[in-house]
Amino acid sequence: MLSDNPGLDFTLSSLSFTFQIGFIVLAIAYFIFALIIIRQINLMTETVTTEVASLLKILSLVLGLLSLGVVIWFIRLI
Amino acid sequence: MALMFPAFLDKPDKISFVDQEEDEVIELFLRRHGITNFPWIVLSILGLFIPALVVFLDQALQINFISKIPEKLALEALVLWYLFIIAFVFESFLSWYFNIYIMTNQQLVDINFRSLLFRDIVTIQYNDIQGVTSQIQGIIRSFFNFGDVLVETAAKNESVDFNDVPKPDQVADRIDDLQKTMKPNAV
């Protein structure tokens, strides 16, 4: 990745850093979205009780944990 | 999907809904026909292959852009892409699964989740129903036997639509029968 041109290297690393920050912001937004999904599924399963209600709740929790893991992982990658 | 998550349930015993009375029995439990999920399922499957397609095109057209992206960044973008697909699948499924039409022995219930946290429940008493019509339009709907049931109500002078439900003729018939049961003197 590194070139003989220090100016270009600086630009590339700045750009890379900017993208990484952007990805972290997106991952945090996704985590918030996952929390909303957990709340949404609670609301939905309170409204209509079906056989798969508990499965959906577990899946939403897994998604929430996964997205939190991604946020932590992205931060550690910087 | 139709077998795992049926769209037409006759007198289900393991399903209940909010505000259901103790003596209220669910006669029919409906949601949109499973085939209406086809577009988002296809989109999701195509989405799985988009990163591979981008890499393939990058190499085939000798653009070589991807090789210049730091590995960490490429990995992060890939993870975000697949998270986006998971979210899309989850939301599409939930939107289908929880938008429900219920016919009980007392009323019709239309449950809608219009956005992430907005719930809309419309109930119609059989006494308020003025007319019920069913319609199946198009080749796909005819082939899979699903369509709309339009319920015209007297109370608010408006109609409620059961969209894309399986066996719409049968649904309209059941509403008609239940309405007659509620109004035994009606012609």
PDB file of C-alpha atoms in Angstrom:
ATOM      1  CA  MET A   1       0.000   0.000   0.000  1.00  0.00           C
ATOM      2  CA  LEU A   2       2.737   2.498   0.870  1.00  0.00           C
ATOM      3  CA  SER A   3       4.182   4.439  -2.036  1.00  0.00           C
ATOM      4  CA  ASP A   4       7.381   6.457  -2.410  1.00  0.00           C
ATOM      5  CA  ASN A   5       5.341   9.617  -2.146  1.00  0.00           C
ATOM      6  CA  PRO A   6       4.873  10.625   1.543  1.00  0.00           C
ATOM      7  CA  GLY A   7       2.126  13.105   0.614  1.00  0.00           C
ATOM      8  CA  LEU A   8       0.139  10.360  -1.086  1.00  0.00           C
ATOM      9  CA  ASP A   9       0.674   8.026   1.889  1.00  0.00           C
ATOM     10  CA  PHE A  10      -0.663  10.689   4.240  1.00  0.00           C
ATOM     11  CA  THR A  11      -3.716  11.235   2.022  1.00  0.00           C
ATOM     12  CA  LEU A  12      -4.397   7.485   1.813  1.00  0.00           C
ATOM     13  CA  SER A  13      -4.047   6.945   5.547  1.00  0.00           C
ATOM     14  CA  SER A  14      -6.266   9.966   6.272  1.00  0.00           C
ATOM     15  CA  LEU A  15      -8.852   8.657   3.855  1.00  0.00           C
ATOM     16  CA  SER A  16      -8.629   5.193   5.393  1.00  0.00           C
ATOM     17  CA  PHE A  17      -9.047   6.633   8.902  1.00  0.00           C
ATOM     18  CA  THR A  18     -12.054   8.699   7.765  1.00  0.00           C
ATOM     19  CA  PHE A  19     -13.692   5.594   6.302  1.00  0.00           C
ATOM     20  CA  GLN A  20     -13.021   3.620   9.472  1.00  0.00           C
ATOM     21  CA  ILE A  21     -14.675   6.332  11.562  1.00  0.00           C
ATOM     22  CA  GLY A  22     -17.567   6.342   9.096  1.00  0.00           C
ATOM     23  CA  PHE A  23     -17.927   2.566   9.413  1.00  0.00           C
ATOM     24  CA  ILE A  24     -17.942   2.811  13.203  1.00  0.00           C
ATOM     25  CA  VAL A  25     -20.709   5.412  13.008  1.00  0.00           C
ATOM     26  CA  LEU A  26     -22.670   3.098  10.707  1.00  0.00           C
ATOM     27  CA  ALA A  27     -22.098   0.155  13.058  1.00  0.00           C
ATOM     28  CA  ILE A  28     -23.344   2.233  16.022  1.00  0.00           C
ATOM     29  CA  ALA A  29     -26.409   3.250  13.982  1.00  0.00           C
ATOM     30  CA  TYR A  30     -26.968  -0.427  13.229  1.00  0.00           C
ATOM     31  CA  PHE A  31     -26.709  -1.287  16.919  1.00  0.00           C
ATOM     32  CA  ILE A  32     -29.388   1.327  17.694  1.00  0.00           C
ATOM     33  CA  PHE A  33     -31.496  -0.150  14.897  1.00  0.00           C
ATOM     34  CA  ALA A  34     -31.052  -3.628  16.439  1.00  0.00           C
ATOM     35  CA  LEU A  35     -32.248  -2.285  19.807  1.00  0.00           C
ATOM     36  CA  ILE A  36     -35.319  -0.845  18.072  1.00  0.00           C
ATOM     37  CA  ILE A  37     -35.938  -4.249  16.465  1.00  0.00           C
ATOM     38  CA  ILE A  38     -35.843  -5.890  19.914  1.00  0.00           C
ATOM     39  CA  ARG A  39     -38.453  -3.383  21.111  1.00  0.00           C
ATOM     40  CA  GLN A  40     -40.450  -3.854  17.920  1.00  0.00           C
ATOM     41  CA  ILE A  41     -40.557  -7.631  18.301  1.00  0.00           C
ATOM     42  CA  ASN A  42     -41.682  -7.260  21.911  1.00  0.00           C
ATOM     43  CA  LEU A  43     -44.500  -4.996  20.749  1.00  0.00           C
ATOM     44  CA  MET A  44     -45.424  -7.383  17.945  1.00  0.00           C
ATOM     45  CA  THR A  45     -45.436 -10.500  20.114  1.00  0.00           C
ATOM     46  CA  GLU A  46     -47.499  -8.684  22.746  1.00  0.00           C
ATOM     47  CA  THR A  47     -50.022  -7.877  20.028  1.00  0.00           C
ATOM     48  CA  VAL A  48     -50.188 -11.335  18.477  1.00  0.00           C
ATOM     49  CA  THR A  49     -49.015 -14.401  20.350  1.00  0.00           C
ATOM     50  CA  THR A  50     -47.805 -17.162  18.062  1.00  0.00           C
ATOM     51  CA  GLU A  51     -45.684 -20.274  18.409  1.00  0.00           C
ATOM     52  CA  VAL A  52     -42.536 -18.601  17.097  1.00  0.00           C
ATOM     53  CA  ALA A  53     -42.692 -15.556  19.384  1.00  0.00           C
ATOM     54  CA  SER A  54     -39.882 -16.747  21.643  1.00  0.00           C
ATOM     55  CA  LEU A  55     -37.728 -17.725  18.663  1.00  0.00           C
ATOM     56  CA  LEU A  56     -38.106 -14.238  17.183  1.00  0.00           C
ATOM     57  CA  LYS A  57     -37.191 -12.670  20.524  1.00  0.00           C
ATOM     58  CA  ILE A  58     -34.051 -14.815  20.712  1.00  0.00           C
ATOM     59  CA  LEU A  59     -33.121 -13.916  17.117  1.00  0.00           C
ATOM     60  CA  SER A  60     -33.534 -10.216  17.826  1.00  0.00           C
ATOM     61  CA  LEU A  61     -31.325 -10.520  20.916  1.00  0.00           C
ATOM     62  CA  VAL A  62     -28.697 -12.380  18.865  1.00  0.00           C
ATOM     63  CA  LEU A  63     -28.822  -9.580  16.271  1.00  0.00           C
ATOM     64  CA  GLY A  64     -28.393  -7.003  19.045  1.00  0.00           C
ATOM     65  CA  LEU A  65     -25.384  -8.822  20.499  1.00  0.00           C
ATOM     66  CA  LEU A  66     -23.909  -9.342  17.031  1.00  0.00           C
ATOM     67  CA  SER A  67     -24.192  -5.655  16.214  1.00  0.00           C
ATOM     68  CA  LEU A  68     -22.642  -4.706  19.567  1.00  0.00           C
ATOM     69  CA  GLY A  69     -19.802  -7.126  18.840  1.00  0.00           C
ATOM     70  CA  VAL A  70     -19.281  -5.505  15.447  1.00  0.00           C
ATOM     71  CA  VAL A  71     -19.092  -2.026  17.019  1.00  0.00           C
ATOM     72  CA  ILE A  72     -16.469  -3.206  19.514  1.00  0.00           C
ATOM     73  CA  TRP A  73     -14.540  -5.037  16.804  1.00  0.00           C
ATOM     74  CA  PHE A  74     -14.530  -1.998  14.485  1.00  0.00           C
ATOM     75  CA  ILE A  75     -13.262   0.235  17.310  1.00  0.00           C
ATOM     76  CA  ARG A  76     -10.463  -2.225  18.089  1.00  0.00           C
ATOM     77  CA  LEU A  77      -9.458  -2.349  14.415  1.00  0.00           C
ATOM     78  CA  ILE A  78      -8.428   1.338  14.393  1.00  0.00           C
TER      79      ILE A  78
ATOM     80  CA  MET B   1     -42.315 -20.733   3.984  1.00  0.00           C
ATOM     81  CA  ALA B   2     -45.972 -21.607   3.447  1.00  0.00           C
ATOM     82  CA  LEU B   3     -45.549 -24.769   5.526  1.00  0.00           C
ATOM     83  CA  MET B   4     -43.448 -23.223   8.278  1.00  0.00           C
ATOM     84  CA  PHE B   5     -45.401 -19.979   8.436  1.00  0.00           C
ATOM     85  CA  PRO B   6     -48.863 -20.558   7.018  1.00  0.00           C
ATOM     86  CA  ALA B   7     -50.811 -17.598   5.652  1.00  0.00           C
ATOM     87  CA  PHE B   8     -54.212 -19.243   6.063  1.00  0.00           C
ATOM     88  CA  LEU B   9     -55.100 -20.849   9.383  1.00  0.00           C
ATOM     89  CA  ASP B  10     -58.545 -22.196  10.080  1.00  0.00           C
ATOM     90  CA  LYS B  11     -59.484 -22.004  13.762  1.00  0.00           C
ATOM     91  CA  PRO B  12     -55.914 -21.915  15.129  1.00  0.00           C
ATOM     92  CA  ASP B  13     -55.752 -22.875  18.791  1.00  0.00           C
ATOM     93  CA  LYS B  14     -52.275 -21.649  19.692  1.00  0.00           C
ATOM     94  CA  ILE B  15     -52.710 -18.071  18.545  1.00  0.00           C
ATOM     95  CA  SER B  16     -54.152 -15.152  20.468  1.00  0.00           C
ATOM     96  CA  PHE B  17     -54.166 -11.396  20.035  1.00  0.00           C
ATOM     97  CA  VAL B  18     -54.286  -8.325  22.204  1.00  0.00           C
ATOM     98  CA  ASP B  19     -57.737  -7.319  23.501  1.00  0.00           C
ATOM     99  CA  GLN B  20     -59.168 -10.742  22.658  1.00  0.00           C
ATOM    100  CA  GLU B  21     -62.256 -11.432  24.763  1.00  0.00           C
ATOM    101  CA  GLU B  22     -62.460 -14.656  26.785  1.00  0.00           C
ATOM    102  CA  ASP B  23     -65.358 -15.984  24.728  1.00  0.00           C
ATOM    103  CA  GLU B  24     -63.891 -14.776  21.445  1.00  0.00           C
ATOM    104  CA  VAL B  25     -62.715 -17.552  19.130  1.00  0.00           C
ATOM    105  CA  ILE B  26     -60.468 -17.042  16.131  1.00  0.00           C
ATOM    106  CA  GLU B  27     -62.220 -18.437  13.068  1.00  0.00           C
ATOM    107  CA  LEU B  28     -59.643 -17.513  10.445  1.00  0.00           C
ATOM    108  CA  PHE B  29     -56.125 -16.191  10.809  1.00  0.00           C
ATOM    109  CA  LEU B  30     -54.706 -14.646   7.663  1.00  0.00           C
ATOM    110  CA  ARG B  31     -51.654 -12.879   6.382  1.00  0.00           C
ATOM    111  CA  ARG B  32     -50.476 -12.084   2.870  1.00  0.00           C
ATOM    112  CA  HIS B  33     -49.800 -15.130   0.705  1.00  0.00           C
ATOM    113  CA  GLY B  34     -46.264 -16.486   1.101  1.00  0.00           C
ATOM    114  CA  ILE B  35     -45.509 -15.885  -2.564  1.00  0.00           C
ATOM    115  CA  THR B  36     -45.682 -12.114  -1.957  1.00  0.00           C
ATOM    116  CA  ASN B  37     -42.356 -12.534  -0.155  1.00  0.00           C
ATOM    117  CA  PHE B  38     -40.703 -13.635  -3.380  1.00  0.00           C
ATOM    118  CA  PRO B  39     -39.311 -10.164  -4.374  1.00  0.00           C
ATOM    119  CA  TRP B  40     -37.461  -9.514  -1.107  1.00  0.00           C
ATOM    120  CA  ILE B  41     -36.209 -13.100  -0.916  1.00  0.00           C
ATOM    121  CA  VAL B  42     -34.763 -12.842  -4.433  1.00  0.00           C
ATOM    122  CA  LEU B  43     -33.270  -9.418  -3.654  1.00  0.00           C
ATOM    123  CA  SER B  44     -31.657 -10.797  -0.493  1.00  0.00           C
ATOM    124  CA  ILE B  45     -30.167 -13.784  -2.307  1.00  0.00           C
ATOM    125  CA  LEU B  46     -28.833 -11.513  -5.041  1.00  0.00           C
ATOM    126  CA  GLY B  47     -27.453  -9.225  -2.329  1.00  0.00           C
ATOM    127  CA  LEU B  48     -25.406 -12.110  -0.933  1.00  0.00           C
ATOM    128  CA  PHE B  49     -23.506 -12.328  -4.199  1.00  0.00           C
ATOM    129  CA  ILE B  50     -22.999  -8.587  -4.812  1.00  0.00           C
ATOM    130  CA  PRO B  51     -19.570  -8.447  -3.073  1.00  0.00           C
ATOM    131  CA  ALA B  52     -18.339 -11.446  -5.084  1.00  0.00           C
ATOM    132  CA  LEU B  53     -19.714  -9.837  -8.252  1.00  0.00           C
ATOM    133  CA  VAL B  54     -17.915  -6.565  -7.481  1.00  0.00           C
ATOM    134  CA  VAL B  55     -14.614  -8.417  -6.981  1.00  0.00           C
ATOM    135  CA  PHE B  56     -15.186 -10.408 -10.169  1.00  0.00           C
ATOM    136  CA  LEU B  57     -15.955  -7.291 -12.242  1.00  0.00           C
ATOM    137  CA  ASP B  58     -12.998  -5.466 -10.707  1.00  0.00           C
ATOM    138  CA  GLN B  59     -10.684  -8.226 -11.868  1.00  0.00           C
ATOM    139  CA  ALA B  60     -12.405  -8.980 -15.171  1.00  0.00           C
ATOM    140  CA  LEU B  61     -12.395  -5.339 -16.244  1.00  0.00           C
ATOM    141  CA  GLN B  62      -8.865  -4.917 -14.824  1.00  0.00           C
ATOM    142  CA  ILE B  63      -9.872  -1.921 -12.745  1.00  0.00           C
ATOM    143  CA  ASN B  64      -7.883  -3.301  -9.778  1.00  0.00           C
ATOM    144  CA  PHE B  65      -9.527  -0.898  -7.372  1.00  0.00           C
ATOM    145  CA  ILE B  66     -10.220  -3.443  -4.662  1.00  0.00           C
ATOM    146  CA  SER B  67      -6.590  -4.488  -4.371  1.00  0.00           C
ATOM    147  CA  LYS B  68      -5.797  -0.853  -3.460  1.00  0.00           C
ATOM    148  CA  ILE B  69      -8.255  -0.794  -0.564  1.00  0.00           C
ATOM    149  CA  PRO B  70      -6.712  -1.668   2.834  1.00  0.00           C
ATOM    150  CA  GLU B  71      -7.804  -5.148   3.946  1.00  0.00           C
ATOM    151  CA  LYS B  72      -9.301  -3.859   7.182  1.00  0.00           C
ATOM    152  CA  LEU B  73     -11.519  -1.413   5.328  1.00  0.00           C
ATOM    153  CA  ALA B  74     -12.655  -4.014   2.814  1.00  0.00           C
ATOM    154  CA  LEU B  75     -13.493  -6.412   5.631  1.00  0.00           C
ATOM    155  CA  GLU B  76     -15.442  -3.763   7.522  1.00  0.00           C
ATOM    156  CA  ALA B  77     -17.394  -2.826   4.401  1.00  0.00           C
ATOM    157  CA  LEU B  78     -18.163  -6.499   3.782  1.00  0.00           C
ATOM    158  CA  VAL B  79     -19.395  -7.022   7.341  1.00  0.00           C
ATOM    159  CA  LEU B  80     -21.600  -3.915   7.135  1.00  0.00           C
ATOM    160  CA  TRP B  81     -23.017  -5.074   3.815  1.00  0.00           C
ATOM    161  CA  TYR B  82     -24.044  -8.453   5.239  1.00  0.00           C
ATOM    162  CA  LEU B  83     -25.450  -6.796   8.369  1.00  0.00           C
ATOM    163  CA  PHE B  84     -27.537  -4.618   6.055  1.00  0.00           C
ATOM    164  CA  ILE B  85     -28.834  -7.736   4.286  1.00  0.00           C
ATOM    165  CA  ILE B  86     -29.682  -9.381   7.633  1.00  0.00           C
ATOM    166  CA  ALA B  87     -31.597  -6.246   8.666  1.00  0.00           C
ATOM    167  CA  PHE B  88     -33.425  -6.161   5.332  1.00  0.00           C
ATOM    168  CA  VAL B  89     -34.422  -9.838   5.624  1.00  0.00           C
ATOM    169  CA  PHE B  90     -35.480  -9.439   9.247  1.00  0.00           C
ATOM    170  CA  GLU B  91     -37.587  -6.358   8.612  1.00  0.00           C
ATOM    171  CA  SER B  92     -39.191  -7.792   5.466  1.00  0.00           C
ATOM    172  CA  PHE B  93     -40.069 -11.001   7.269  1.00  0.00           C
ATOM    173  CA  LEU B  94     -41.462  -9.192  10.320  1.00  0.00           C
ATOM    174  CA  SER B  95     -43.498  -6.892   8.110  1.00  0.00           C
ATOM    175  CA  TRP B  96     -45.089  -9.935   6.467  1.00  0.00           C
ATOM    176  CA  TYR B  97     -45.407 -12.074   9.564  1.00  0.00           C
ATOM    177  CA  PHE B  98     -47.049  -9.498  11.812  1.00  0.00           C
ATOM    178  CA  ASN B  99     -49.373  -7.771   9.367  1.00  0.00           C
ATOM    179  CA  ILE B 100     -52.356  -9.915  10.095  1.00  0.00           C
ATOM    180  CA  TYR B 101     -56.041 -10.226   9.401  1.00  0.00           C
ATOM    181  CA  ILE B 102     -58.117 -12.081  11.973  1.00  0.00           C
ATOM    182  CA  MET B 103     -61.716 -13.180  11.726  1.00  0.00           C
ATOM    183  CA  THR B 104     -63.191 -14.059  15.082  1.00  0.00           C
ATOM    184  CA  ASN B 105     -66.702 -15.131  15.960  1.00  0.00           C
ATOM    185  CA  GLN B 106     -67.339 -11.512  17.010  1.00  0.00           C
ATOM    186  CA  GLN B 107     -65.388  -9.181  14.741  1.00  0.00           C
ATOM    187  CA  LEU B 108     -62.782  -8.652  12.034  1.00  0.00           C
ATOM    188  CA  VAL B 109     -59.378  -7.468  13.187  1.00  0.00           C
ATOM    189  CA  ASP B 110     -56.783  -5.887  10.923  1.00  0.00           C
ATOM    190  CA  ILE B 111     -53.378  -5.528  12.600  1.00  0.00           C
ATOM    191  CA  ASN B 112     -50.797  -3.351  10.864  1.00  0.00           C
ATOM    192  CA  PHE B 113     -47.284  -2.382  11.819  1.00  0.00           C
ATOM    193  CA  ARG B 114     -46.703   0.561   9.506  1.00  0.00           C
ATOM    194  CA  SER B 115     -43.244   1.506  10.771  1.00  0.00           C
ATOM    195  CA  LEU B 116     -40.777   0.202  13.310  1.00  0.00           C
ATOM    196  CA  LEU B 117     -42.770   1.182  16.359  1.00  0.00           C
ATOM    197  CA  PHE B 118     -46.202   2.137  15.104  1.00  0.00           C
ATOM    198  CA  ARG B 119     -49.056  -0.293  15.573  1.00  0.00           C
ATOM    199  CA  ASP B 120     -52.461   0.157  14.015  1.00  0.00           C
ATOM    200  CA  ILE B 121     -55.358  -2.141  14.912  1.00  0.00           C
ATOM    201  CA  VAL B 122     -58.666  -1.790  13.089  1.00  0.00           C
ATOM    202  CA  THR B 123     -61.657  -3.776  14.298  1.00  0.00           C
ATOM    203  CA  ILE B 124     -64.946  -4.128  12.485  1.00  0.00           C
ATOM    204  CA  GLN B 125     -68.076  -5.534  14.034  1.00  0.00           C
ATOM    205  CA  TYR B 126     -70.087  -7.829  11.769  1.00  0.00           C
ATOM    206  CA  ASN B 127     -73.133  -5.614  12.278  1.00  0.00           C
ATOM    207  CA  ASP B 128     -71.262  -2.745  10.607  1.00  0.00           C
ATOM    208  CA  ILE B 129     -70.433  -4.674   7.465  1.00  0.00           C
ATOM    209  CA  GLN B 130     -72.447  -3.633   4.418  1.00  0.00           C
ATOM    210  CA  GLY B 131     -70.859  -5.838   1.811  1.00  0.00           C
ATOM    211  CA  VAL B 132     -67.982  -8.189   1.121  1.00  0.00           C
ATOM    212  CA  THR B 133     -66.350  -8.719  -2.241  1.00  0.00           C
ATOM    213  CA  SER B 134     -63.325 -10.736  -3.275  1.00  0.00           C
ATOM    214  CA  GLN B 135     -61.122 -10.251  -6.265  1.00  0.00           C
ATOM    215  CA  ILE B 136     -58.242 -12.118  -7.866  1.00  0.00           C
ATOM    216  CA  GLN B 137     -56.461 -10.138 -10.541  1.00  0.00           C
ATOM    217  CA  GLY B 138     -53.513 -11.240 -12.636  1.00  0.00           C
ATOM    218  CA  ILE B 139     -51.865 -14.463 -13.677  1.00  0.00           C
ATOM    219  CA  ILE B 140     -49.732 -14.972 -10.560  1.00  0.00           C
ATOM    220  CA  ARG B 141     -52.662 -14.338  -8.221  1.00  0.00           C
ATOM    221  CA  SER B 142     -54.868 -16.702 -10.194  1.00  0.00           C
ATOM    222  CA  PHE B 143     -52.182 -19.361 -10.287  1.00  0.00           C
ATOM    223  CA  PHE B 144     -51.498 -19.232  -6.537  1.00  0.00           C
ATOM    224  CA  ASN B 145     -55.120 -18.462  -5.638  1.00  0.00           C
ATOM    225  CA  PHE B 146     -54.692 -15.289  -3.633  1.00  0.00           C
ATOM    226  CA  GLY B 147     -56.225 -11.845  -3.849  1.00  0.00           C
ATOM    227  CA  ASP B 148     -58.029  -9.084  -2.025  1.00  0.00           C
ATOM    228  CA  VAL B 149     -61.131  -9.167   0.102  1.00  0.00           C
ATOM    229  CA  LEU B 150     -62.876  -5.804   0.316  1.00  0.00           C
ATOM    230  CA  VAL B 151     -65.073  -5.271   3.337  1.00  0.00           C
ATOM    231  CA  GLU B 152     -67.380  -2.268   3.124  1.00  0.00           C
ATOM    232  CA  THR B 153     -68.523  -0.916   6.452  1.00  0.00           C
ATOM    233  CA  ALA B 154     -71.510   1.190   7.326  1.00  0.00           C
ATOM    234  CA  ALA B 155     -70.103   2.732  10.471  1.00  0.00           C
ATOM    235  CA  LYS B 156     -67.513   4.976   8.924  1.00  0.00           C
ATOM    236  CA  ASN B 157     -68.648   4.686   5.317  1.00  0.00           C
ATOM    237  CA  GLU B 158     -65.301   3.256   4.354  1.00  0.00           C
ATOM    238  CA  SER B 159     -63.893  -0.104   3.312  1.00  0.00           C
ATOM    239  CA  VAL B 160     -61.210  -2.299   4.829  1.00  0.00           C
ATOM    240  CA  ASP B 161     -59.072  -4.388   2.523  1.00  0.00           C
ATOM    241  CA  PHE B 162     -57.582  -7.770   3.256  1.00  0.00           C
ATOM    242  CA  ASN B 163     -54.757  -7.609   0.750  1.00  0.00           C
ATOM    243  CA  ASP B 164     -53.181 -10.611  -0.991  1.00  0.00           C
ATOM    244  CA  VAL B 165     -54.796 -13.177   1.288  1.00  0.00           C
ATOM    245  CA  PRO B 166     -54.998 -16.829   0.207  1.00  0.00           C
ATOM    246  CA  LYS B 167     -58.357 -18.198  -0.951  1.00  0.00           C
ATOM    247  CA  PRO B 168     -60.151 -14.822  -1.027  1.00  0.00           C
ATOM    248  CA  ASP B 169     -63.452 -16.374  -2.180  1.00  0.00           C
ATOM    249  CA  GLN B 170     -63.461 -18.667   0.832  1.00  0.00           C
ATOM    250  CA  VAL B 171     -62.583 -15.765   3.143  1.00  0.00           C
ATOM    251  CA  ALA B 172     -65.413 -13.634   1.750  1.00  0.00           C
ATOM    252  CA  ASP B 173     -67.798 -16.579   2.188  1.00  0.00           C
ATOM    253  CA  ARG B 174     -66.749 -17.056   5.805  1.00  0.00           C
ATOM    254  CA  ILE B 175     -67.245 -13.361   6.568  1.00  0.00           C
ATOM    255  CA  ASP B 176     -70.670 -13.585   4.971  1.00  0.00           C
ATOM    256  CA  ASP B 177     -71.537 -16.684   7.019  1.00  0.00           C
ATOM    257  CA  LEU B 178     -70.332 -15.140  10.269  1.00  0.00           C
ATOM    258  CA  GLN B 179     -72.247 -11.963   9.528  1.00  0.00           C
ATOM    259  CA  LYS B 180     -75.421 -14.011   9.048  1.00  0.00           C
ATOM    260  CA  THR B 181     -74.741 -15.835  12.302  1.00  0.00           C
ATOM    261  CA  MET B 182     -74.474 -12.516  14.109  1.00  0.00           C
ATOM    262  CA  LYS B 183     -77.618 -11.240  12.406  1.00  0.00           C
ATOM    263  CA  PRO B 184     -79.892 -14.277  12.262  1.00  0.00           C
ATOM    264  CA  ASN B 185     -82.858 -12.229  11.039  1.00  0.00           C
ATOM    265  CA  ALA B 186     -80.964 -10.707   8.144  1.00  0.00           C
ATOM    266  CA  VAL B 187     -82.073 -11.726   4.646  1.00  0.00           C
TER     267      VAL B 187
END
